[in-house]
Structure formats: structure tokens, C-alpha cells
Short mmCIF file of C-alpha atoms in Angstrom, two decimals:
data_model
loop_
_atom_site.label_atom_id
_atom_site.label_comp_id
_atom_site.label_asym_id
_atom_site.label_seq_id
_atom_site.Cartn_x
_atom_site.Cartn_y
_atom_site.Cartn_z
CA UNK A 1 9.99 23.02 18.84
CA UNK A 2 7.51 24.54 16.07
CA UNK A 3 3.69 25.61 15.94
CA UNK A 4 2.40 24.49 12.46
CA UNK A 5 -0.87 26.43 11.97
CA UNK A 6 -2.37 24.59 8.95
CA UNK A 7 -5.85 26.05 9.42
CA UNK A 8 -7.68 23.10 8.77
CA UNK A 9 -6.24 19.76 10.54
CA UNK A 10 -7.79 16.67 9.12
CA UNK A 11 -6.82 13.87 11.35
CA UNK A 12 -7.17 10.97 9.54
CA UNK A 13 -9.74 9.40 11.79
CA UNK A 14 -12.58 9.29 9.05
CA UNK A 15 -14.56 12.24 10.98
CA UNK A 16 -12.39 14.94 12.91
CA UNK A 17 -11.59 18.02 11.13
CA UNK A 18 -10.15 20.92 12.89
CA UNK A 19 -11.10 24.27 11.96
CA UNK A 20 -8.11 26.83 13.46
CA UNK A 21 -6.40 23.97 14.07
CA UNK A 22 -2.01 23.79 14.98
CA UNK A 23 0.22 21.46 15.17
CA UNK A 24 2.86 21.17 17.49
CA UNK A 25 5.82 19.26 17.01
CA UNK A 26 9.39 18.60 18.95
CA UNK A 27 11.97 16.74 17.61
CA UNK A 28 10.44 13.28 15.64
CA UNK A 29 6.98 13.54 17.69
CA UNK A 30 3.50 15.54 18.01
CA UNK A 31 3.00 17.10 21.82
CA UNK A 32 -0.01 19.17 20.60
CA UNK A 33 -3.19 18.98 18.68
CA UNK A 34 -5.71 21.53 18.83
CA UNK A 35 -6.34 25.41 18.08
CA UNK A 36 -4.10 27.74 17.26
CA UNK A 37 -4.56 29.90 19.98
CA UNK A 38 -4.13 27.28 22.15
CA UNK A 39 -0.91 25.89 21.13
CA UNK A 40 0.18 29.57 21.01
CA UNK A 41 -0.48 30.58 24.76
CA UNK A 42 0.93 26.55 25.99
CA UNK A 43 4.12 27.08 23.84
CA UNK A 44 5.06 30.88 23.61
CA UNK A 45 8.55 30.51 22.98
CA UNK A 46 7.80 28.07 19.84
CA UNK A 47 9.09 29.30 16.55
CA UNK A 48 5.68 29.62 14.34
CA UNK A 49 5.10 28.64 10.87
CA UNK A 50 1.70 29.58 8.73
CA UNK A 51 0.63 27.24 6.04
CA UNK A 52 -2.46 28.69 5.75
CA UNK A 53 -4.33 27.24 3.18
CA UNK A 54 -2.68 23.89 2.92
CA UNK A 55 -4.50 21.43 5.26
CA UNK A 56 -2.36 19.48 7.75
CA UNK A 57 -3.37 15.80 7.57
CA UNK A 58 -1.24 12.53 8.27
CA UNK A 59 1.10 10.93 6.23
CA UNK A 60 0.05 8.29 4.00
CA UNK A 61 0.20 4.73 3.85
CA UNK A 62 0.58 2.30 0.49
CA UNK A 63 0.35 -0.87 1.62
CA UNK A 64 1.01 -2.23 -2.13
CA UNK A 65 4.16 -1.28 -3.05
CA UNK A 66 6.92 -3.18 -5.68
CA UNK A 67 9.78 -0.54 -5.28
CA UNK A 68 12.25 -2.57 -7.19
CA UNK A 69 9.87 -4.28 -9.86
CA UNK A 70 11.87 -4.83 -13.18
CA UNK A 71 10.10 -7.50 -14.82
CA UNK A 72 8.28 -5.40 -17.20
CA UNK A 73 11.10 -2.70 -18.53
CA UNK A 74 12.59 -2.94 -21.51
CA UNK A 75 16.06 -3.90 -20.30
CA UNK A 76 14.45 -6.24 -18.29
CA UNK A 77 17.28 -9.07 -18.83
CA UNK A 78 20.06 -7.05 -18.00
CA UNK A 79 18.47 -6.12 -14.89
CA UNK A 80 17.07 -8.75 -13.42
CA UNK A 81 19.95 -10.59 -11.55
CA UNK A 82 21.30 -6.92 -10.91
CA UNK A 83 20.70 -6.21 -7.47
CA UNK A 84 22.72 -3.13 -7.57
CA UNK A 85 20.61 -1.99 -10.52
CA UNK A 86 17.45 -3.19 -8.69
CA UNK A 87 18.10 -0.69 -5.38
CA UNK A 88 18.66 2.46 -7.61
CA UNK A 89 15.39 1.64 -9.07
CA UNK A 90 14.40 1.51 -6.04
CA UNK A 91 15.39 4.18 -4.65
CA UNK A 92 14.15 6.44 -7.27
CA UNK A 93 10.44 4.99 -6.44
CA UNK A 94 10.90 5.54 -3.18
CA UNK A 95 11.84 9.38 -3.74
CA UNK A 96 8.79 9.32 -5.76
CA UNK A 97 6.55 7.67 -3.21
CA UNK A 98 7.49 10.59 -0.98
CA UNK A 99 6.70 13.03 -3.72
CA UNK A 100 3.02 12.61 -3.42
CA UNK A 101 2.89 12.31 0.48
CA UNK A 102 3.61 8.76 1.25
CA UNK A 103 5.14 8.18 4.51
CA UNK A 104 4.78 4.76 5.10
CA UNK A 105 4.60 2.00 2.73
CA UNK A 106 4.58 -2.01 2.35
CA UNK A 107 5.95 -3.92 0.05
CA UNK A 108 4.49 -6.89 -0.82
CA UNK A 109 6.91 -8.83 -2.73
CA UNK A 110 10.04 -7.83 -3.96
CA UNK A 111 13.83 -9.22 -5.26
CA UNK A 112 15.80 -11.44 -2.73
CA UNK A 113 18.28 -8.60 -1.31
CA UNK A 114 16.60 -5.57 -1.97
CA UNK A 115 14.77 -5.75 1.57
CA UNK A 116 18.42 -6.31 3.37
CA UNK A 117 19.87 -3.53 1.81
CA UNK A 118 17.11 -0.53 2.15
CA UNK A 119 17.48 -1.57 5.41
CA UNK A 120 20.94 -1.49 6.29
CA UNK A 121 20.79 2.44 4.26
CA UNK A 122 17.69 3.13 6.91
CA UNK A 123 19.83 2.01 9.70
CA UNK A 124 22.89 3.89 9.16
CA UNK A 125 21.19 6.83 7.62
CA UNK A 126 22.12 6.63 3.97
CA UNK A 127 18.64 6.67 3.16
CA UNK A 128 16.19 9.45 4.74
CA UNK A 129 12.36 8.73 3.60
CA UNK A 130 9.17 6.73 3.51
CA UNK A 131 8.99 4.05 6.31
CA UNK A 132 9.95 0.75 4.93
CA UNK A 133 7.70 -2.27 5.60
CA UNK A 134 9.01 -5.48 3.65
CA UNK A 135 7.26 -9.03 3.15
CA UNK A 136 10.13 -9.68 1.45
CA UNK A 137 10.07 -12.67 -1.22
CA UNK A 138 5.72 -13.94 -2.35
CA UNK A 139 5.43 -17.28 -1.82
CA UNK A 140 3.62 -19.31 -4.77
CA UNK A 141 3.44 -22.53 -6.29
CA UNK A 142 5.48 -24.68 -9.08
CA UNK A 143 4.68 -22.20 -12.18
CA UNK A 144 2.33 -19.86 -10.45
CA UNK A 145 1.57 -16.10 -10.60
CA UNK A 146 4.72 -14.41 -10.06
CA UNK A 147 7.53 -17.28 -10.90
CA UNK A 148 8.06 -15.21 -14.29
CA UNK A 149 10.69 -13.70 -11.93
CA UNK A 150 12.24 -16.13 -9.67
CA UNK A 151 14.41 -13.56 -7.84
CA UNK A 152 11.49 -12.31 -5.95
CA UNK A 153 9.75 -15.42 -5.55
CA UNK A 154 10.04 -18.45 -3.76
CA UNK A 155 8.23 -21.48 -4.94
CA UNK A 156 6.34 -23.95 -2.46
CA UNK A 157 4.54 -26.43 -2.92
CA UNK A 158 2.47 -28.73 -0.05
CA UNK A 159 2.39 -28.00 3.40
CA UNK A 160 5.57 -28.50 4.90
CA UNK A 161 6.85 -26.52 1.90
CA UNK A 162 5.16 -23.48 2.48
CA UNK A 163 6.11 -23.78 6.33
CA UNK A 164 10.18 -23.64 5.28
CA UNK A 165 9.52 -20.33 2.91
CA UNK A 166 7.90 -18.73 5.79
CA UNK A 167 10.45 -19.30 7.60
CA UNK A 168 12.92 -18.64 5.12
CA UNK A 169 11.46 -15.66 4.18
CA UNK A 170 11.47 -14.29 8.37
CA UNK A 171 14.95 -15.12 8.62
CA UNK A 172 15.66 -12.74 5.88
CA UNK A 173 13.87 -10.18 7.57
CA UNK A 174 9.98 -10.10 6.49
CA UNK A 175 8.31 -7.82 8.80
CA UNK A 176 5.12 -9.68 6.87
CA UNK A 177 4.90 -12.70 4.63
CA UNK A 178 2.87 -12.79 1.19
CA UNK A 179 1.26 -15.60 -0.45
CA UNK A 180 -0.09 -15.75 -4.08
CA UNK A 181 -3.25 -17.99 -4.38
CA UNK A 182 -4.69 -16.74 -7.63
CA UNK A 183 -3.69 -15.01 -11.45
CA UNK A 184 -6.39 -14.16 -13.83
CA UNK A 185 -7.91 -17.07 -13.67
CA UNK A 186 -11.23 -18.01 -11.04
CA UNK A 187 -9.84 -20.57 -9.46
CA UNK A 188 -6.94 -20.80 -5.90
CA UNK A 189 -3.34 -21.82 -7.22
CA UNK A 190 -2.90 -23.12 -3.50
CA UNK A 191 -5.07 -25.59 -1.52
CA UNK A 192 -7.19 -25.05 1.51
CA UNK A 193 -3.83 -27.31 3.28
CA UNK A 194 -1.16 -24.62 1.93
CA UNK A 195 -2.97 -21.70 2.56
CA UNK A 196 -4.05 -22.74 6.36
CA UNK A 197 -0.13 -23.90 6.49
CA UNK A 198 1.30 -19.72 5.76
CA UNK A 199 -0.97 -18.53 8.06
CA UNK A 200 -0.86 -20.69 10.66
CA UNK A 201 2.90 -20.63 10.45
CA UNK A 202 3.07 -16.72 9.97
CA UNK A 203 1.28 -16.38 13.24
CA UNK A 204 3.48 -18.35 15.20
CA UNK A 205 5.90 -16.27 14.56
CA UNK A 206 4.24 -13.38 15.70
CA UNK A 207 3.80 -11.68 12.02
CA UNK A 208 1.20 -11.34 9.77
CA UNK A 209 -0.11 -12.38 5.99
CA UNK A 210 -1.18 -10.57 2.98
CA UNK A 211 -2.25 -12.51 0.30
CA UNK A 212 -2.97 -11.83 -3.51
CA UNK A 213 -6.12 -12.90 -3.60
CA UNK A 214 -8.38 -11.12 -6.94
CA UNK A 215 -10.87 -14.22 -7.43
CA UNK A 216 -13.74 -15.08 -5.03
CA UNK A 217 -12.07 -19.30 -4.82
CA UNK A 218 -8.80 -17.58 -3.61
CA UNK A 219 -10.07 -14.72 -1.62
CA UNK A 220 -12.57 -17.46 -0.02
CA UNK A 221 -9.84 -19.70 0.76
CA UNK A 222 -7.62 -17.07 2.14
CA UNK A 223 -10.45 -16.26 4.27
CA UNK A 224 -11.27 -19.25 5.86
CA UNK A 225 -7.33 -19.80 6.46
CA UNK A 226 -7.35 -16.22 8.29
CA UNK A 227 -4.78 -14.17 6.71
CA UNK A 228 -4.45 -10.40 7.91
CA UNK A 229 -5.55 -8.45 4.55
CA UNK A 230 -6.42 -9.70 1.19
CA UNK A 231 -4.76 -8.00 -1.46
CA UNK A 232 -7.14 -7.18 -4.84
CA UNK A 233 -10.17 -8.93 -3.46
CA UNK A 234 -11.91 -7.71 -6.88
CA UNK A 235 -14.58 -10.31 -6.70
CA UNK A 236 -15.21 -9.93 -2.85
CA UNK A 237 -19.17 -10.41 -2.42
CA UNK A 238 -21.09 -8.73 0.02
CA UNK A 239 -21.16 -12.31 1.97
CA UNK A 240 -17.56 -12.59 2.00
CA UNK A 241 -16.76 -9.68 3.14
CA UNK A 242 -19.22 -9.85 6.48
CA UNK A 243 -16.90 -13.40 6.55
CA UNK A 244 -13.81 -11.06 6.70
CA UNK A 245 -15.02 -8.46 8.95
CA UNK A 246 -15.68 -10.40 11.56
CA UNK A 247 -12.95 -12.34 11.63
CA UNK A 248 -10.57 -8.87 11.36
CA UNK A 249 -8.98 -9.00 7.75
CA UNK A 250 -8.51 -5.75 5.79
CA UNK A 251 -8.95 -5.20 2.26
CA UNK A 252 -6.33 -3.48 -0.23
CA UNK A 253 -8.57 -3.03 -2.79
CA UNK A 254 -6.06 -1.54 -5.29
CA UNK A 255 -8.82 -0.60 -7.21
CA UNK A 256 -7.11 2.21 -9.50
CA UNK A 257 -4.71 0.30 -11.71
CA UNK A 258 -7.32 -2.83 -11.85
CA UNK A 259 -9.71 -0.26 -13.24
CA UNK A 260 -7.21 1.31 -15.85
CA UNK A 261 -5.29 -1.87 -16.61
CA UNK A 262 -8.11 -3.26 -19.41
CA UNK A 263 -7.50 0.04 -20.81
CA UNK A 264 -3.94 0.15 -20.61
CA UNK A 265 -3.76 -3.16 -22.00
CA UNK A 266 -5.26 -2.49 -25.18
CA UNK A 267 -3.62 0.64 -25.65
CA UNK A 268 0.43 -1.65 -25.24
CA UNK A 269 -1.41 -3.90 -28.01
CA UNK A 270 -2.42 -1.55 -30.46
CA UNK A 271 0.56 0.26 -30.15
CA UNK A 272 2.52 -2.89 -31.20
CA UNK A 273 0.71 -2.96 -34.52
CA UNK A 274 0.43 -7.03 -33.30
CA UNK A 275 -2.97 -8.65 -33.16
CA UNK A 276 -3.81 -9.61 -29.78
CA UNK A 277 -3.30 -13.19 -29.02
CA UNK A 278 -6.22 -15.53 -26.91
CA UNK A 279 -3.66 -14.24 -23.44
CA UNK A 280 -3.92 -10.74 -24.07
CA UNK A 281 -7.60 -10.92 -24.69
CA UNK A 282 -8.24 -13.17 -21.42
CA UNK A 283 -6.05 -10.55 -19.66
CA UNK A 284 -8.16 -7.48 -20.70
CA UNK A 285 -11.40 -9.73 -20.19
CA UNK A 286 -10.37 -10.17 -16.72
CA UNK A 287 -9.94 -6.48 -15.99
CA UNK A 288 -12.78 -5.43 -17.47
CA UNK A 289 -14.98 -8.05 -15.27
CA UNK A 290 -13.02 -6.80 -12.33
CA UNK A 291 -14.10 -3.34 -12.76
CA UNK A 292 -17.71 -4.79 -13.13
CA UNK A 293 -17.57 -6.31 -9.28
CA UNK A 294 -15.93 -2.98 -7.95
CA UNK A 295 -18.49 -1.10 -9.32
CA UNK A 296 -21.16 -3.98 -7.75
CA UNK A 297 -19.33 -4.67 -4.26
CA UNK A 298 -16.95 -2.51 -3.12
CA UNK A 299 -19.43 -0.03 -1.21
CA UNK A 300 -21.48 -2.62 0.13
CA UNK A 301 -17.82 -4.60 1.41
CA UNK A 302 -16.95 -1.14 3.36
CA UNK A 303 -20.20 -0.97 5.02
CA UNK A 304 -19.98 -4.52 6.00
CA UNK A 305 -17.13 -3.44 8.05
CA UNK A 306 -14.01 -4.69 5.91
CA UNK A 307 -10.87 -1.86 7.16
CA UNK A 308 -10.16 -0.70 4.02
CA UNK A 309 -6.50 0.47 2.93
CA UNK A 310 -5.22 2.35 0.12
CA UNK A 311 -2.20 0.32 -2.21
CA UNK A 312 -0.85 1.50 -5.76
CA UNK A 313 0.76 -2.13 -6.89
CA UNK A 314 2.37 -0.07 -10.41
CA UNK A 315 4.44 -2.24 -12.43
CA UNK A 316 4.54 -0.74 -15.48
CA UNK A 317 7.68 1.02 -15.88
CA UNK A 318 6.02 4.52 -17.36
CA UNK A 319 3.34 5.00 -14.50
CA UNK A 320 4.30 6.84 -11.14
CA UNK A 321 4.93 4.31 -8.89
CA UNK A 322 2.69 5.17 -5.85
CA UNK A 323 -0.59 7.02 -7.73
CA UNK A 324 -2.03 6.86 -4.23
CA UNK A 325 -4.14 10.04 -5.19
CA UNK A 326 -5.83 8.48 -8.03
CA UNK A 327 -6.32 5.20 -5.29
CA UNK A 328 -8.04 7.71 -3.16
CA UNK A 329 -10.28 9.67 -6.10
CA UNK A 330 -11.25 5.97 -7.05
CA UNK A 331 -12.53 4.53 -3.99
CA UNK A 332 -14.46 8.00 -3.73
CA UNK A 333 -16.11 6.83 -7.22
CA UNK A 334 -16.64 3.56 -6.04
CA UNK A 335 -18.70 5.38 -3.07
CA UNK A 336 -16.68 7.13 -0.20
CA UNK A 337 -16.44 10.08 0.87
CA UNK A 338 -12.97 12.04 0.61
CA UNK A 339 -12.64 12.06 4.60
CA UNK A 340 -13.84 8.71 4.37
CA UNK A 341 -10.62 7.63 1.68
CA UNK A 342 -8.21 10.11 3.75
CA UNK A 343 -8.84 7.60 6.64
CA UNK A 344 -8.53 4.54 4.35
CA UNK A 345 -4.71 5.92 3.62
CA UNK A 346 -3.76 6.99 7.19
CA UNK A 347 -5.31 5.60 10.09
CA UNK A 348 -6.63 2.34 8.43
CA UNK A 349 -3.21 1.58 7.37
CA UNK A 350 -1.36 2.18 10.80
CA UNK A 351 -4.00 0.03 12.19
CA UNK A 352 -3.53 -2.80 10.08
CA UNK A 353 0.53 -2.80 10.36
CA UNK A 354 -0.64 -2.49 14.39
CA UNK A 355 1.14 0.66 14.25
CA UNK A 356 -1.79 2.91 15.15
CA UNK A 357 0.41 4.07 18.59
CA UNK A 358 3.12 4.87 16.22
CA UNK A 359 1.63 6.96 12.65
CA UNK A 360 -1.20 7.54 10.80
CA UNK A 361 -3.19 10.07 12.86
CA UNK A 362 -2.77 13.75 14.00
CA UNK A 363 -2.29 12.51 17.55
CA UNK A 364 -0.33 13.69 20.97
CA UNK A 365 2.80 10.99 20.72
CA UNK A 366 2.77 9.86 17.85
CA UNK A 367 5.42 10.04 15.00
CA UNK A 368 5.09 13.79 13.36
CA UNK A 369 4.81 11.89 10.08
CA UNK A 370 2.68 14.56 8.08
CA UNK A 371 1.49 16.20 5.03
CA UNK A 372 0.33 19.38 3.63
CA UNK A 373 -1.79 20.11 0.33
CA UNK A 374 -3.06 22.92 -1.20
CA UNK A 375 -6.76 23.22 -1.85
CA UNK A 376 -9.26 21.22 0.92
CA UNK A 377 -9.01 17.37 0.56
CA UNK A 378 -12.66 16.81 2.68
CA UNK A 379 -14.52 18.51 0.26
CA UNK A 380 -12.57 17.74 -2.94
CA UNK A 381 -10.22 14.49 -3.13
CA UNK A 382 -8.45 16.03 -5.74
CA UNK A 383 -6.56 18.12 -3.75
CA UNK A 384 -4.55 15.55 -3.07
CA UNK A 385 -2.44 15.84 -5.74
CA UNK A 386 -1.56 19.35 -4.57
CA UNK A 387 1.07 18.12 -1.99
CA UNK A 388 2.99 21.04 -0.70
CA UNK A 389 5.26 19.73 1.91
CA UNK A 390 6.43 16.02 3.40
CA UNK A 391 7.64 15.56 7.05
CA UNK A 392 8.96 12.47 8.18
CA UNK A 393 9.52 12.17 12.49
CA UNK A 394 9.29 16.17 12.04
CA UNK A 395 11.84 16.58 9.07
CA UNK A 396 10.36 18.44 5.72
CA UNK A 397 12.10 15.24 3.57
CA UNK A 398 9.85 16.65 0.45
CA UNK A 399 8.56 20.55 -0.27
CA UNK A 400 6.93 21.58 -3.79
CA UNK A 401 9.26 24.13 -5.72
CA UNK A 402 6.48 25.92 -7.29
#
């Protein structure tokens, strides 16, 4: 048993911050949150351990996560019927996910295989680190977003189609299923039918839906059909997102890399000395119109009472995997507060994986998944990049050298 005395403890509920606060944790759970003094005089025999300075705060949660994304690496090829290769790249994102304080994440789409095997490493303890949430294969139509790499993708089409990769993808262990109704392009790849089919199906089952959803047709659709969190949403309007709230879907804005894509975009092109062809263009012209309805909607979505969760979705090969910092310094731009975005990546995130008895606050019984920065998060998001030490059920899994 140990008395972590943090000074601050920010609890992740979007309001409580403990000045003087400790922590106390035995084995894998919390058994005490509350002043130091107090936690001192209840557990006298506890072995103590300052981090003054560093604010304790819950672990966080990406809930938009492809840990084993090859599609855009140079030796894409080589790799891409590799599932060998595929779980060492992997497992070096996951490392990294843990790096910046991530504790639990979900990933929303990823190579037949990979799922089954992080798993199994979980299970018999090969692998020690972020919580592992897997929708296992997306589900799209004939040619839609996402076919570009079939291994991590199972095409449906109609109804009864949809139904069988739902249950295809369960059997193979989704813990969530993931549909893709829309690319770049304003319009739903999937009909009203197909989309009311995966959800309706994914209920029955007892699991939920995520859906990538950027366009106001798809995010509409998805919507209406009642899946559990729309992923993107760019184009949510302030009308659709009252739709949404009351009906109890979350939001996974990932508004970061949507915001630096355009930018990124045009950067790879001018790089390749190449003029940019009418796809490119389209693609940065989307981007750029997505920042436009962030900028326009997102505040007025939160306040309409969308939960709002933090999720990276990297897939280019040279950017950090899970930049859930920079998530968390953009939704403050787009209007939050930090405590506001600290609850977006803890509590809001356990809540939405119905998990909230399990992680994502500094609560007696839960998990003692946790984090420590340097610097004070409430006042300055920034100081989330300052992570200092990662527990995981009570184990220090990642601590700064410096």
C-alpha cells in the first residue's frame, strides 16, 4: 500500500480539484481520495511518496486509435499481408500511447488478427500497458472509404450483409463494431436500411457502434439509426447535435489532425515537386472546410449536451501516434476550458465504453489507472505534455528519464 501526495488531484470529473490532495492505492485499485493529512492518519503504516508539483489526474482515454495502420508507409506492400510485421508496429504505438499518459484506448478499425493477438499477449502477460478496446475490422461498402486496405476491412453491402459482418466481426472478438458511412465527400456511402441494420444488430448483441461519420448526410443518418458515438462529426450543426444528445451519442471530434491535415497535405505535395492533381486539391478543400465548421459548431455541440471524447486517429507514419495533448490544447481553442478537456479524456471516455465503475476518475474502487505531469494542467493545457509518470492498476508502466 502507498500514499501518493500529488498536491493537486484533478479528478477528471470536469470540476473537482483537490488542493493537498493524496492518493491512496493497494495493489491494482484506489481505497482513498482526499487530503494528505487524512490519508496519512487512516493509513500510518503506508509507505509515502511526494510528487509534489506534478498533479495527480486519471489516466487517459483515446477512443481513436489505428495501432497497426500501415497503409500509408513507405514499405507499405511488404507489410500489408504481414501480420507479424503489423503487431510490432503495433506494439511500438502502443509503448508510445503510454508515453504521453494514455491508459485506455479504442481502436476503431484495424488488420484482421491484430485484435486476437494483443489480446492473447494481454492475457498471458506478454504485454503490460494501455487497456485494449478493439472494434476490430470497419465495416463499409463495395469500394468505400477504407477498402484501399482490405485486411482491415470488411465489405457489406445491403442489409442482411451488414448483419453477417457484425456478426463476423463479434465472433472475432469486437468489444465494439465500426461502420464507415462517409469519405470526403457530403454525401452517406450507406443507406438509411444499412446503417439502421449495424446498429440494430450491434445492440442485440449487447455491444455498441462507432461510426465514421465527418459529413452532416452521414452523421444525420447515423443519428437517426442510433449508433453510440460518431466519429469526426466535422459538420455536426448545432441542430444535430441537440438530435444526438438526447438520444445519448458521444462525439469524437478528432479535431487536431482534421485541423492540421489541409496543412499537412500541402506540405507531402510540395515536397514531391508534383503538381497537385483535382484529388489532392478536393482532399485539402475538404479539410480546410472542416476546420471552418469546428471553428462554427463545436462549442455550441458541447453545450448542447453532446459527451465529448478525446481520439488521435494518426495515420501518417512520421506523427506520434496518440497526440492526445495537442487533441486536448485544440478543443480548448475550439472553446473549453482545460478542466473542461481533462474530463473529455478521462471520465467522458470511461463513460462512453460504460466503464465509468472501472477508470477514468480519481475515485474509491476504481482501477489506480493514473497520471502525473509537471506544471498545472487546469490552468494551462499545455502541461500536458509534461507527463512525468504512468500507472496502470497501480504499476508505474511509464516514468520520464529527465
Amino acid at each position: 500500500m502507498k500514499i501518493i501526495q500529488a498536491g493537486r488531484l484533478v479528478t477528471g470529473d470536469g470540476k473537482t480539484v483537490i488542493e493537498g490532495g493524496a492518493l491512496v492505492v493497494e495493489g491494482a485499485r484506489i481505497v482513498f481520495v482526499g487530503s494528505a493529512a487524512e490519508a496519512n492518519k487512516r493509513y500510518p503504516r503506508a509507505r509515502v511518496e511526494a510528487r509534489e508539483g506534478c498533479p495527480l489526474m486519471p489516466g487517459l482515454v483515446d477512443m481513436h486509435v489505428h495501432a497497426g495502420h500501415w497503409e500509408r508507409r513507405p514499405d507499405a506492400k511488404a507489410i500489408e499481408n504481414n501480420l507479424g510485421h503489423i503487431t510490432l508496429i503495433a506494439l511500438k504505438n502502443l509503448k508510445d500511447a503510454l508515453s504521453v499518459g494514455i491508459t485506455t484506448i479504442r481502436a476503431v478499425g484495424e488488420p484482421y488478427g491484430l485484435g486476437q493477438a494483443l489480446r492473447a499477449g494481454y492475457l498471458k502477460g506478454i504485454i503490460k500497458g494501455t487497456r485494449y478496446i478493439t472494434c476490430e475490422r470497419a465495416i463499409g461498402i463495395t469500394g468505400g472509404h477504407g477498402h484501399g486496405a482490405p485486411n482491415h476491412y470488411i465489405t457489406a453491402d445491403g442489409p442482411w450483409e451488414v448483419r453477417r459482418a457484425v456478426r463476423q466481426n463479434i465472433m472475432d472478438g469486437a468489444q465494439w463494431i465500426k461502420a464507415m458511412a462517409s469519405h470526403r465527400t457530403h454525401y452517406c456511402e450507406y443507406t438509411q436500411e444499412e446503417l439502421d441494420a449495424i446498429a440494430e444488430e450491434t445492440h442485440k448483441f449487447g455491444k455498441k457502434c462507432c461510426v465514421h461519420a465527418a459529413t452532416i448526410p452521414a452523421a444525420a443518418m447515423a443519428i437517426k439509426a442510433g449508433f453510440d458515438s460518431i466519429e469526426h462529426g466535422a459538420f455536426i450543426t448545432p441542430e444535430l447535435s441537440k438530435q444526438a444528445a438526447e438520444r445519448g451519442i458521444a462525439w469524437v471530434p478528432t479535431a487536431y489532425v482534421y485541423m492540421k491535415a489541409a496543412a499537412y497535405l500541402e506540405d507531402m505535395v510540395a515536397k514531391s515537386g508534383q503538381v497537385p492533381d483535382a484529388a489532392q486539391l478536393r482532399e485539402i478543400a475538404y479539410f480546410m472546410e472542416s476546420i471552418e465548421s469546428y471553428r462554427k459548431n463545436f462549442l455550441a455541440n458541447y453545450r448542447n449536451g453532446m459527451t465529448v471524447c478525446t481520439g488521435t486517429d494518426i495515420v501518417f507514419p512520421d506523427w506520434h501516434i496518440t497526440p492526445i495533448a495537442e487533441e486536448m490544447a485544440t478543443l480548448c481553442e475550439l472553446g473549453l476550458t482545460p478542466i473542461q478537456a481533462i474530463q473529455c479524456a478521462t471520465q467522458n471516455g470511461a463513460k462512453v465504453l460504460d466503464a465509468e465503475g472501472e477508470f477514468g476518475t480519481l475515485k474509491e474502487g476504481l482501477c489506480a489507472d493514473l497520471l502525473l505531469v509537471r506544471g498545472d494542467p487546469t490552468k494551462d493545457i499545455g502541461a500536458m505534455k509534461n507527463v512525468r509518470e504512468v500507472y496502470r492498476e497501480g504499476e508505474v508502466l511509464f516514468r520520464a528519464e529527465d
